[in-house]
């Protein structure tokens, strides 16, 4: 058996030594010491890039307030030249944006995916997608 020669021979996540390679082993050299480290690295790479700082959380709250104010301002549904549907569609879109930003804000303040999913009735995967959408909406609102 030979010692690993990929990189410095340590796990890309925890830094533990990777061990030895069996002669004749095919495929890419290992980057992680275990499946636990590999999975943790995967989760970290795919985590919502929402927010980590107090400033980010403040931006989410401001975006949430602005969207909620827009929603309240359009609460009176009136019939237009194309009926009620365009107004209702606009309200649904705004409500969806409010929910997405709220999810991103909750995630930024430390709530788990499972906690957010159970409170919204959405799946964890859907919550993750909404978190990314919420971060994009908040960034767009912050730019003006």
PDB file of C-alpha atoms in Angstrom:
ATOM      1  CA  UNK A   1       0.000   0.000   0.000  1.00  0.00           C
ATOM      2  CA  UNK A   2       1.148   3.523  -0.745  1.00  0.00           C
ATOM      3  CA  UNK A   3       0.477   6.810   0.977  1.00  0.00           C
ATOM      4  CA  UNK A   4      -1.894   9.256  -0.692  1.00  0.00           C
ATOM      5  CA  UNK A   5      -0.249  11.826  -2.893  1.00  0.00           C
ATOM      6  CA  UNK A   6      -3.246  14.047  -3.690  1.00  0.00           C
ATOM      7  CA  UNK A   7      -2.847  17.561  -2.295  1.00  0.00           C
ATOM      8  CA  UNK A   8      -1.286  17.508   1.155  1.00  0.00           C
ATOM      9  CA  UNK A   9      -2.886  14.155   2.040  1.00  0.00           C
ATOM     10  CA  UNK A  10      -5.466  15.600   4.420  1.00  0.00           C
ATOM     11  CA  UNK A  11      -9.259  15.820   4.431  1.00  0.00           C
ATOM     12  CA  UNK A  12     -10.564  18.949   2.667  1.00  0.00           C
ATOM     13  CA  UNK A  13     -13.082  19.517   5.491  1.00  0.00           C
ATOM     14  CA  UNK A  14     -11.572  18.480   8.821  1.00  0.00           C
ATOM     15  CA  UNK A  15      -7.858  18.256   7.987  1.00  0.00           C
ATOM     16  CA  UNK A  16      -7.485  14.654   9.211  1.00  0.00           C
ATOM     17  CA  UNK A  17      -4.958  12.522   7.321  1.00  0.00           C
ATOM     18  CA  UNK A  18      -6.573  10.536   4.506  1.00  0.00           C
ATOM     19  CA  UNK A  19      -4.731   7.273   4.981  1.00  0.00           C
ATOM     20  CA  UNK A  20      -3.460   4.957   2.284  1.00  0.00           C
ATOM     21  CA  UNK A  21      -4.464   4.058  -1.246  1.00  0.00           C
ATOM     22  CA  UNK A  22      -4.834   0.457  -2.300  1.00  0.00           C
ATOM     23  CA  UNK A  23      -2.628  -0.368  -5.300  1.00  0.00           C
ATOM     24  CA  UNK A  24      -4.542  -0.545  -8.562  1.00  0.00           C
ATOM     25  CA  UNK A  25      -7.462   1.489  -7.263  1.00  0.00           C
ATOM     26  CA  UNK A  26      -9.196   3.338 -10.083  1.00  0.00           C
ATOM     27  CA  UNK A  27     -10.951   6.705  -9.982  1.00  0.00           C
ATOM     28  CA  UNK A  28     -10.294  10.083  -8.501  1.00  0.00           C
ATOM     29  CA  UNK A  29      -8.311  10.367  -5.301  1.00  0.00           C
ATOM     30  CA  UNK A  30     -10.396  10.955  -2.179  1.00  0.00           C
ATOM     31  CA  UNK A  31     -10.809  14.507  -0.877  1.00  0.00           C
ATOM     32  CA  UNK A  32     -12.551  13.601   2.364  1.00  0.00           C
ATOM     33  CA  UNK A  33     -11.682  11.200   5.163  1.00  0.00           C
ATOM     34  CA  UNK A  34     -15.214   9.833   5.515  1.00  0.00           C
ATOM     35  CA  UNK A  35     -18.725   9.976   4.144  1.00  0.00           C
ATOM     36  CA  UNK A  36     -19.645  12.228   7.089  1.00  0.00           C
ATOM     37  CA  UNK A  37     -17.109  14.857   5.975  1.00  0.00           C
ATOM     38  CA  UNK A  38     -18.125  14.454   2.329  1.00  0.00           C
ATOM     39  CA  UNK A  39     -21.818  15.005   3.186  1.00  0.00           C
ATOM     40  CA  UNK A  40     -21.066  17.973   5.469  1.00  0.00           C
ATOM     41  CA  UNK A  41     -19.014  19.605   2.707  1.00  0.00           C
ATOM     42  CA  UNK A  42     -21.839  19.013   0.224  1.00  0.00           C
ATOM     43  CA  UNK A  43     -24.370  20.626   2.578  1.00  0.00           C
ATOM     44  CA  UNK A  44     -22.110  23.603   3.143  1.00  0.00           C
ATOM     45  CA  UNK A  45     -21.650  24.109  -0.615  1.00  0.00           C
ATOM     46  CA  UNK A  46     -25.404  23.956  -1.235  1.00  0.00           C
ATOM     47  CA  UNK A  47     -26.555  25.936   1.758  1.00  0.00           C
ATOM     48  CA  UNK A  48     -28.640  29.000   0.998  1.00  0.00           C
ATOM     49  CA  UNK A  49     -26.255  31.891   0.645  1.00  0.00           C
ATOM     50  CA  UNK A  50     -28.831  34.049   2.388  1.00  0.00           C
ATOM     51  CA  UNK A  51     -27.199  35.900   5.215  1.00  0.00           C
ATOM     52  CA  UNK A  52     -24.803  35.556   8.060  1.00  0.00           C
ATOM     53  CA  UNK A  53     -24.429  39.038   9.560  1.00  0.00           C
ATOM     54  CA  UNK A  54     -26.704  41.409  11.472  1.00  0.00           C
ATOM     55  CA  UNK A  55     -26.556  43.787   8.503  1.00  0.00           C
ATOM     56  CA  UNK A  56     -27.896  41.060   6.193  1.00  0.00           C
ATOM     57  CA  UNK A  57     -30.731  40.291   8.605  1.00  0.00           C
ATOM     58  CA  UNK A  58     -31.587  44.008   8.767  1.00  0.00           C
ATOM     59  CA  UNK A  59     -31.717  44.138   4.954  1.00  0.00           C
ATOM     60  CA  UNK A  60     -34.094  41.152   4.903  1.00  0.00           C
ATOM     61  CA  UNK A  61     -36.345  42.800   7.462  1.00  0.00           C
ATOM     62  CA  UNK A  62     -36.423  46.033   5.459  1.00  0.00           C
ATOM     63  CA  UNK A  63     -37.270  44.125   2.269  1.00  0.00           C
ATOM     64  CA  UNK A  64     -39.954  42.192   4.124  1.00  0.00           C
ATOM     65  CA  UNK A  65     -41.474  45.419   5.465  1.00  0.00           C
ATOM     66  CA  UNK A  66     -41.454  47.017   2.021  1.00  0.00           C
ATOM     67  CA  UNK A  67     -43.146  44.021   0.388  1.00  0.00           C
ATOM     68  CA  UNK A  68     -45.726  43.776   3.173  1.00  0.00           C
ATOM     69  CA  UNK A  69     -46.493  47.492   2.773  1.00  0.00           C
ATOM     70  CA  UNK A  70     -46.969  47.019  -0.977  1.00  0.00           C
ATOM     71  CA  UNK A  71     -49.287  44.100  -0.278  1.00  0.00           C
ATOM     72  CA  UNK A  72     -51.358  46.163   2.180  1.00  0.00           C
ATOM     73  CA  UNK A  73     -51.525  49.022  -0.332  1.00  0.00           C
ATOM     74  CA  UNK A  74     -53.058  46.740  -2.950  1.00  0.00           C
ATOM     75  CA  UNK A  75     -55.450  44.989  -0.598  1.00  0.00           C
ATOM     76  CA  UNK A  76     -58.452  46.727  -2.149  1.00  0.00           C
ATOM     77  CA  UNK A  77     -59.357  44.630  -5.159  1.00  0.00           C
ATOM     78  CA  UNK A  78     -61.194  46.552  -7.826  1.00  0.00           C
ATOM     79  CA  UNK A  79     -62.406  45.444 -11.169  1.00  0.00           C
ATOM     80  CA  UNK A  80     -60.290  46.798 -14.000  1.00  0.00           C
ATOM     81  CA  UNK A  81     -60.674  46.627 -17.764  1.00  0.00           C
ATOM     82  CA  UNK A  82     -59.509  42.984 -17.660  1.00  0.00           C
ATOM     83  CA  UNK A  83     -61.579  41.947 -14.640  1.00  0.00           C
ATOM     84  CA  UNK A  84     -60.355  41.041 -11.162  1.00  0.00           C
ATOM     85  CA  UNK A  85     -57.741  38.485 -12.235  1.00  0.00           C
ATOM     86  CA  UNK A  86     -54.771  40.838 -12.892  1.00  0.00           C
ATOM     87  CA  UNK A  87     -55.123  42.424  -9.445  1.00  0.00           C
ATOM     88  CA  UNK A  88     -55.467  39.051  -7.740  1.00  0.00           C
ATOM     89  CA  UNK A  89     -52.448  37.705  -9.639  1.00  0.00           C
ATOM     90  CA  UNK A  90     -50.408  40.715  -8.537  1.00  0.00           C
ATOM     91  CA  UNK A  91     -51.437  40.121  -4.907  1.00  0.00           C
ATOM     92  CA  UNK A  92     -50.480  36.442  -5.095  1.00  0.00           C
ATOM     93  CA  UNK A  93     -47.090  37.351  -6.578  1.00  0.00           C
ATOM     94  CA  UNK A  94     -46.427  39.906  -3.827  1.00  0.00           C
ATOM     95  CA  UNK A  95     -47.516  37.440  -1.132  1.00  0.00           C
ATOM     96  CA  UNK A  96     -45.147  34.846  -2.610  1.00  0.00           C
ATOM     97  CA  UNK A  97     -42.283  37.350  -2.494  1.00  0.00           C
ATOM     98  CA  UNK A  98     -43.132  38.218   1.125  1.00  0.00           C
ATOM     99  CA  UNK A  99     -43.008  34.524   2.044  1.00  0.00           C
ATOM    100  CA  UNK A 100     -39.695  33.968   0.203  1.00  0.00           C
ATOM    101  CA  UNK A 101     -38.013  36.913   1.932  1.00  0.00           C
ATOM    102  CA  UNK A 102     -39.438  35.801   5.309  1.00  0.00           C
ATOM    103  CA  UNK A 103     -37.958  32.329   4.764  1.00  0.00           C
ATOM    104  CA  UNK A 104     -34.559  33.824   3.883  1.00  0.00           C
ATOM    105  CA  UNK A 105     -34.745  36.062   6.960  1.00  0.00           C
ATOM    106  CA  UNK A 106     -35.679  33.147   9.234  1.00  0.00           C
ATOM    107  CA  UNK A 107     -32.834  31.073   7.834  1.00  0.00           C
ATOM    108  CA  UNK A 108     -30.411  33.965   8.285  1.00  0.00           C
ATOM    109  CA  UNK A 109     -31.381  34.265  11.939  1.00  0.00           C
ATOM    110  CA  UNK A 110     -30.589  30.590  12.504  1.00  0.00           C
ATOM    111  CA  UNK A 111     -33.839  28.665  12.111  1.00  0.00           C
ATOM    112  CA  UNK A 112     -33.316  25.202  10.660  1.00  0.00           C
ATOM    113  CA  UNK A 113     -34.717  24.057   7.325  1.00  0.00           C
ATOM    114  CA  UNK A 114     -36.935  21.586   9.177  1.00  0.00           C
ATOM    115  CA  UNK A 115     -38.356  24.255  11.497  1.00  0.00           C
ATOM    116  CA  UNK A 116     -39.147  26.580   8.596  1.00  0.00           C
ATOM    117  CA  UNK A 117     -40.661  23.742   6.557  1.00  0.00           C
ATOM    118  CA  UNK A 118     -42.925  22.651   9.404  1.00  0.00           C
ATOM    119  CA  UNK A 119     -44.172  26.211   9.946  1.00  0.00           C
ATOM    120  CA  UNK A 120     -44.874  26.858   6.265  1.00  0.00           C
ATOM    121  CA  UNK A 121     -46.187  23.450   5.236  1.00  0.00           C
ATOM    122  CA  UNK A 122     -43.597  23.330   2.440  1.00  0.00           C
ATOM    123  CA  UNK A 123     -41.023  20.604   1.843  1.00  0.00           C
ATOM    124  CA  UNK A 124     -37.423  21.244   2.877  1.00  0.00           C
ATOM    125  CA  UNK A 125     -36.359  21.373  -0.774  1.00  0.00           C
ATOM    126  CA  UNK A 126     -39.045  23.940  -1.553  1.00  0.00           C
ATOM    127  CA  UNK A 127     -37.976  25.986   1.490  1.00  0.00           C
ATOM    128  CA  UNK A 128     -34.373  25.961   0.217  1.00  0.00           C
ATOM    129  CA  UNK A 129     -35.503  27.194  -3.214  1.00  0.00           C
ATOM    130  CA  UNK A 130     -37.676  29.875  -1.627  1.00  0.00           C
ATOM    131  CA  UNK A 131     -34.716  30.950   0.513  1.00  0.00           C
ATOM    132  CA  UNK A 132     -32.614  31.558  -2.598  1.00  0.00           C
ATOM    133  CA  UNK A 133     -35.505  33.415  -4.224  1.00  0.00           C
ATOM    134  CA  UNK A 134     -35.977  35.515  -1.081  1.00  0.00           C
ATOM    135  CA  UNK A 135     -32.293  36.418  -1.009  1.00  0.00           C
ATOM    136  CA  UNK A 136     -32.512  37.517  -4.660  1.00  0.00           C
ATOM    137  CA  UNK A 137     -35.660  39.591  -4.036  1.00  0.00           C
ATOM    138  CA  UNK A 138     -34.115  41.257  -0.990  1.00  0.00           C
ATOM    139  CA  UNK A 139     -30.935  42.051  -2.928  1.00  0.00           C
ATOM    140  CA  UNK A 140     -33.005  43.537  -5.761  1.00  0.00           C
ATOM    141  CA  UNK A 141     -34.967  45.698  -3.327  1.00  0.00           C
ATOM    142  CA  UNK A 142     -31.780  46.807  -1.573  1.00  0.00           C
ATOM    143  CA  UNK A 143     -30.329  47.996  -4.904  1.00  0.00           C
ATOM    144  CA  UNK A 144     -33.446  50.093  -5.383  1.00  0.00           C
TER     145      UNK A 144
END
